[in-house]
Short mmCIF file of N, CA and C in Angstrom, two decimals:
data_model
loop_
_atom_site.label_atom_id
_atom_site.label_comp_id
_atom_site.label_asym_id
_atom_site.label_seq_id
_atom_site.Cartn_x
_atom_site.Cartn_y
_atom_site.Cartn_z
N MET A 1 36.21 93.94 136.18
CA MET A 1 36.90 93.09 136.73
C MET A 1 38.27 92.76 135.85
N LYS A 2 39.39 92.43 137.10
CA LYS A 2 40.68 92.01 136.73
C LYS A 2 41.32 91.50 137.47
N ILE A 3 42.13 89.99 136.64
CA ILE A 3 42.57 89.39 137.70
C ILE A 3 43.97 89.52 138.05
N ILE A 4 45.05 89.45 138.67
CA ILE A 4 46.30 89.77 138.69
C ILE A 4 46.96 88.51 139.28
N TYR A 5 47.62 88.11 137.91
CA TYR A 5 48.66 86.84 138.52
C TYR A 5 49.78 87.35 138.85
N ALA A 6 50.22 86.99 140.10
CA ALA A 6 51.46 87.25 140.68
C ALA A 6 52.81 86.12 141.01
N ILE A 7 53.79 86.11 140.08
CA ILE A 7 54.46 84.82 140.29
C ILE A 7 55.48 85.29 141.73
N VAL A 8 55.64 84.81 143.05
CA VAL A 8 56.89 85.60 143.69
C VAL A 8 57.50 84.25 144.35
N SER A 9 58.56 84.70 144.91
CA SER A 9 59.14 83.28 145.75
C SER A 9 58.96 82.65 146.38
N SER A 10 58.75 81.30 146.84
CA SER A 10 57.80 80.96 148.01
C SER A 10 58.47 81.49 149.56
N ASP A 11 59.56 81.83 149.66
CA ASP A 11 59.53 82.86 150.40
C ASP A 11 59.22 84.12 150.89
N ASP A 12 58.27 84.42 149.72
CA ASP A 12 57.83 85.97 150.04
C ASP A 12 56.31 85.58 149.86
N GLY A 13 55.90 84.30 149.49
CA GLY A 13 54.54 84.31 149.10
C GLY A 13 53.59 83.93 150.39
N THR A 14 53.88 83.90 151.70
CA THR A 14 53.00 83.97 153.14
C THR A 14 52.69 85.59 153.09
N ARG A 15 53.79 86.21 153.04
CA ARG A 15 54.05 87.81 153.80
C ARG A 15 52.97 88.45 152.58
N VAL A 16 53.13 88.36 151.26
CA VAL A 16 52.67 88.83 150.47
C VAL A 16 51.03 88.99 150.47
N THR A 17 50.66 87.54 150.75
CA THR A 17 49.23 87.00 150.89
C THR A 17 48.60 87.66 152.19
N ASP A 18 49.85 87.54 153.36
CA ASP A 18 49.54 88.16 154.76
C ASP A 18 48.87 89.92 154.49
N VAL A 19 49.53 90.48 153.85
CA VAL A 19 49.95 91.79 153.36
C VAL A 19 48.04 92.47 152.33
N LEU A 20 48.14 91.63 151.47
CA LEU A 20 47.24 92.16 150.69
C LEU A 20 45.87 91.29 151.09
N ASN A 21 45.87 90.36 151.75
CA ASN A 21 44.29 90.07 153.27
C ASN A 21 44.31 91.50 153.89
N GLU A 22 45.49 92.15 154.36
CA GLU A 22 44.95 92.98 155.50
C GLU A 22 44.58 94.68 154.71
N HIS A 23 44.59 94.38 153.39
CA HIS A 23 44.24 95.54 152.79
C HIS A 23 43.08 95.42 152.24
N HIS A 24 42.60 93.56 152.62
CA HIS A 24 41.21 93.45 151.73
C HIS A 24 40.74 93.07 150.44
N PHE A 25 42.38 92.80 150.03
CA PHE A 25 42.21 91.64 148.83
C PHE A 25 42.09 90.62 148.83
N SER A 26 41.26 89.44 148.12
CA SER A 26 40.89 88.22 148.12
C SER A 26 41.78 87.42 146.99
N VAL A 27 42.54 86.68 147.84
CA VAL A 27 44.09 86.02 147.11
C VAL A 27 43.88 84.33 147.40
N THR A 28 44.03 83.70 146.32
CA THR A 28 44.65 82.47 146.13
C THR A 28 45.91 82.17 145.92
N ARG A 29 45.95 81.60 146.55
CA ARG A 29 47.79 80.98 146.33
C ARG A 29 47.69 79.47 146.09
N LEU A 30 48.85 79.51 144.88
CA LEU A 30 49.38 78.22 144.21
C LEU A 30 50.80 77.94 144.34
N ALA A 31 50.93 76.48 144.65
CA ALA A 31 52.47 76.35 144.56
C ALA A 31 52.67 76.32 143.27
N THR A 32 53.38 76.21 142.70
CA THR A 32 54.43 75.76 141.58
C THR A 32 55.78 76.01 141.38
N THR A 33 56.43 75.35 140.69
CA THR A 33 57.62 75.56 139.97
C THR A 33 58.24 75.63 138.95
N GLY A 34 58.93 76.41 138.64
CA GLY A 34 59.77 76.64 137.08
C GLY A 34 60.65 77.80 137.56
N GLY A 35 61.77 78.27 136.74
CA GLY A 35 62.77 79.25 136.57
C GLY A 35 64.06 78.41 136.62
N PHE A 36 64.68 79.37 135.95
CA PHE A 36 66.21 78.83 136.42
C PHE A 36 66.60 78.22 137.41
N LEU A 37 66.31 78.48 138.44
CA LEU A 37 66.75 78.38 139.43
C LEU A 37 65.85 76.43 140.00
N LYS A 38 64.56 76.33 139.42
CA LYS A 38 63.91 75.33 139.53
C LYS A 38 63.62 75.44 141.29
N LYS A 39 63.41 76.33 142.00
CA LYS A 39 62.56 76.60 143.17
C LYS A 39 61.46 76.71 142.87
N GLY A 40 60.61 76.46 144.39
CA GLY A 40 59.31 76.56 144.36
C GLY A 40 59.28 78.02 144.29
N ASN A 41 57.65 78.11 143.65
CA ASN A 41 57.40 79.68 143.79
C ASN A 41 55.96 79.54 143.93
N SER A 42 55.43 80.80 144.32
CA SER A 42 54.32 80.99 144.77
C SER A 42 52.98 81.75 144.07
N THR A 43 52.13 81.34 143.35
CA THR A 43 51.33 82.24 142.01
C THR A 43 50.51 82.45 142.88
N LEU A 44 49.89 83.92 142.90
CA LEU A 44 48.95 84.62 143.58
C LEU A 44 47.91 84.70 142.24
N MET A 45 46.87 84.37 142.96
CA MET A 45 45.59 84.99 142.07
C MET A 45 44.87 85.95 142.83
N VAL A 46 44.53 87.42 142.43
CA VAL A 46 44.24 88.43 143.18
C VAL A 46 42.95 89.02 142.06
N GLY A 47 41.41 88.47 142.55
CA GLY A 47 40.84 89.06 141.55
C GLY A 47 40.27 90.65 142.38
N THR A 48 40.18 91.47 141.48
CA THR A 48 39.95 92.82 142.11
C THR A 48 39.08 93.76 141.22
N ASP A 49 38.53 94.91 141.40
CA ASP A 49 37.83 95.89 140.78
C ASP A 49 38.90 96.47 140.09
N ASP A 50 38.78 96.92 138.81
CA ASP A 50 39.62 97.92 138.14
C ASP A 50 40.55 98.81 138.67
N ASP A 51 39.85 99.37 139.59
CA ASP A 51 40.18 100.69 140.22
C ASP A 51 41.70 100.49 141.42
N LYS A 52 41.57 99.01 141.62
CA LYS A 52 42.09 98.78 142.59
C LYS A 52 43.08 97.76 142.46
N VAL A 53 43.61 97.47 140.99
CA VAL A 53 44.87 97.22 140.72
C VAL A 53 46.66 97.27 140.72
N ASP A 54 46.02 98.89 140.69
CA ASP A 54 47.64 99.99 140.52
C ASP A 54 47.89 99.63 142.38
N GLU A 55 46.90 99.66 143.15
CA GLU A 55 46.86 99.24 144.82
C GLU A 55 47.56 98.15 144.96
N ALA A 56 47.01 96.69 144.79
CA ALA A 56 47.50 95.71 144.61
C ALA A 56 48.93 95.40 144.31
N ILE A 57 49.28 95.46 143.16
CA ILE A 57 50.43 96.03 142.69
C ILE A 57 51.52 96.50 143.56
N GLU A 58 50.75 97.69 144.27
CA GLU A 58 52.14 97.96 144.56
C GLU A 58 52.39 97.46 146.11
N LEU A 59 51.31 97.17 146.31
CA LEU A 59 51.78 95.97 148.23
C LEU A 59 52.69 95.16 147.45
N ILE A 60 52.23 94.45 146.43
CA ILE A 60 53.19 92.95 146.12
C ILE A 60 54.36 93.78 145.61
N LYS A 61 54.70 94.78 145.01
CA LYS A 61 56.11 95.35 145.25
C LYS A 61 56.77 95.47 146.39
N ASP A 62 55.92 96.05 147.06
CA ASP A 62 56.68 96.69 148.56
C ASP A 62 56.90 95.55 149.41
N THR A 63 56.63 94.49 149.26
CA THR A 63 56.52 93.44 149.82
C THR A 63 57.95 92.21 149.25
N CYS A 64 57.51 92.04 148.33
CA CYS A 64 58.73 91.67 147.25
C CYS A 64 59.90 92.02 146.86
N GLY A 65 61.05 92.25 148.07
CA GLY A 65 62.00 92.92 147.60
C GLY A 65 62.97 92.17 146.90
N LYS A 66 63.84 92.07 146.25
CA LYS A 66 64.75 91.66 145.41
C LYS A 66 66.28 91.57 146.43
N ARG A 67 66.92 90.31 146.17
CA ARG A 67 67.97 89.98 147.38
C ARG A 67 68.98 89.23 145.66
N GLN A 68 70.14 88.72 146.59
CA GLN A 68 71.03 88.05 145.59
C GLN A 68 71.57 86.89 146.52
N LYS A 69 71.63 85.81 145.61
CA LYS A 69 72.51 84.82 146.25
C LYS A 69 73.33 84.32 145.42
N ILE A 70 74.57 83.73 145.81
CA ILE A 70 75.25 82.82 145.22
C ILE A 70 74.81 81.36 145.19
N THR A 71 74.62 80.81 144.37
CA THR A 71 74.33 79.21 143.74
C THR A 71 75.23 78.65 142.89
N CYS A 72 74.98 77.50 142.84
CA CYS A 72 75.96 76.29 142.07
C CYS A 72 75.38 75.26 140.94
N ASN A 73 74.58 76.04 140.17
CA ASN A 73 73.33 75.58 139.36
C ASN A 73 73.79 74.28 138.46
N VAL A 74 74.65 75.72 137.49
CA VAL A 74 75.15 75.47 136.59
C VAL A 74 76.67 74.30 135.98
N PRO A 75 76.29 73.29 135.58
CA PRO A 75 77.32 72.65 135.30
C PRO A 75 78.11 73.09 134.25
N ALA A 76 79.91 72.79 134.38
CA ALA A 76 80.58 73.33 133.15
C ALA A 76 81.39 72.23 133.36
N PRO A 77 81.92 72.30 132.60
CA PRO A 77 82.91 71.41 132.18
C PRO A 77 84.35 71.20 132.64
N ASN A 78 85.20 70.06 133.11
CA ASN A 78 86.07 70.31 134.06
C ASN A 78 87.27 70.30 133.20
N ILE A 79 87.83 71.78 132.85
CA ILE A 79 88.59 71.40 131.91
C ILE A 79 90.00 71.46 132.81
N GLY A 80 90.69 70.49 131.94
CA GLY A 80 92.06 70.38 132.27
C GLY A 80 92.19 69.03 133.11
N SER A 81 90.94 68.31 133.25
CA SER A 81 91.31 67.06 134.06
C SER A 81 90.95 65.84 133.06
N ILE A 82 91.14 64.92 133.59
CA ILE A 82 91.13 63.30 132.13
C ILE A 82 89.64 63.03 132.91
N SER A 83 89.17 63.00 134.07
CA SER A 83 87.66 62.99 133.85
C SER A 83 86.61 63.47 133.26
N ALA A 84 85.81 62.65 132.74
CA ALA A 84 84.41 63.06 132.43
C ALA A 84 83.53 63.86 132.68
N GLY A 85 84.10 64.07 134.26
CA GLY A 85 83.11 64.59 134.99
C GLY A 85 82.70 66.04 134.89
N TYR A 86 81.49 66.71 135.63
CA TYR A 86 81.70 68.34 135.64
C TYR A 86 81.68 68.91 137.02
N MET A 87 82.15 69.96 136.97
CA MET A 87 82.09 70.49 138.18
C MET A 87 81.29 71.88 138.53
N MET A 88 80.33 71.75 139.42
CA MET A 88 79.37 72.90 139.89
C MET A 88 79.95 74.62 139.38
N MET A 89 80.08 75.60 138.65
CA MET A 89 80.89 76.87 138.78
C MET A 89 79.50 77.58 139.36
N PRO A 90 80.42 78.35 141.40
CA PRO A 90 78.90 79.42 141.43
C PRO A 90 78.90 80.42 141.02
N MET A 91 77.69 80.97 140.97
CA MET A 91 77.18 82.63 140.20
C MET A 91 76.49 83.10 141.11
N THR A 92 75.93 84.56 140.60
CA THR A 92 75.78 84.98 141.81
C THR A 92 73.90 85.30 140.71
N VAL A 93 72.88 84.97 141.53
CA VAL A 93 71.50 84.97 140.74
C VAL A 93 70.41 86.02 141.89
N GLU A 94 69.72 87.00 141.32
CA GLU A 94 68.79 87.66 141.98
C GLU A 94 67.64 87.00 142.13
N LEU A 95 66.98 87.07 143.34
CA LEU A 95 66.30 86.60 143.82
C LEU A 95 65.38 87.27 144.16
N GLY A 96 64.06 87.01 144.67
CA GLY A 96 62.45 88.04 144.68
C GLY A 96 62.17 88.49 143.65
N GLY A 97 61.40 89.66 144.10
CA GLY A 97 60.44 90.73 143.31
C GLY A 97 59.29 89.57 142.82
N ALA A 98 58.87 89.98 141.84
CA ALA A 98 57.58 89.17 140.85
C ALA A 98 57.20 89.67 139.59
N THR A 99 57.23 88.57 139.09
CA THR A 99 56.06 88.87 138.00
C THR A 99 54.81 88.55 138.10
N ILE A 100 53.86 89.77 137.45
CA ILE A 100 52.57 90.58 137.23
C ILE A 100 52.39 90.56 135.95
N PHE A 101 50.97 89.66 135.79
CA PHE A 101 49.96 89.81 134.53
C PHE A 101 48.73 89.92 135.34
N VAL A 102 47.80 91.10 134.36
CA VAL A 102 46.83 91.61 134.57
C VAL A 102 46.11 91.22 133.38
N THR A 103 44.87 90.39 133.67
CA THR A 103 43.70 90.10 132.71
C THR A 103 42.53 90.64 132.98
N ASP A 104 41.52 91.02 131.95
CA ASP A 104 40.19 91.13 132.36
C ASP A 104 39.61 89.78 132.51
N VAL A 105 38.70 89.92 133.52
CA VAL A 105 37.51 88.55 133.74
C VAL A 105 35.91 88.98 132.83
N GLU A 106 35.87 88.06 132.07
CA GLU A 106 34.77 88.26 131.22
C GLU A 106 33.79 87.60 132.08
N ARG A 107 33.77 86.68 133.50
CA ARG A 107 32.61 86.63 133.93
C ARG A 107 33.04 86.38 135.40
N PHE A 108 32.51 86.28 136.31
CA PHE A 108 32.49 86.30 137.56
C PHE A 108 31.47 85.70 138.46
N GLU A 109 31.49 84.56 139.19
CA GLU A 109 30.18 84.15 140.08
C GLU A 109 30.76 83.56 141.15
N LYS A 110 30.22 84.01 142.42
CA LYS A 110 30.60 83.21 143.41
C LYS A 110 29.08 82.32 143.92
N ILE A 111 29.31 81.29 143.80
CA ILE A 111 28.59 80.14 144.27
C ILE A 111 28.96 78.85 145.57
#
């Protein structure tokens, strides 16, 4: 038995959970935060048989499309100004997709 940890965007979390459930995968969804944008993520825990891991990963991959967004999160010095403040520089970042870890389950009990 394996457990899949899939870290997805909060925007994708519900949709991925629904798709996995439709294909008879049990999913536990945790609200998490992290990464460069400091935005909310969903960490999905999917327990499954070894032979179903690739199917689950394909479903996650097909559901979590990558997209681009322009954001102003990075402070840059306000060059040429006498103020000591900072201005925000716009930059394009890639969102979506998933970060996936697969680990062995040493023991599983449902009580």
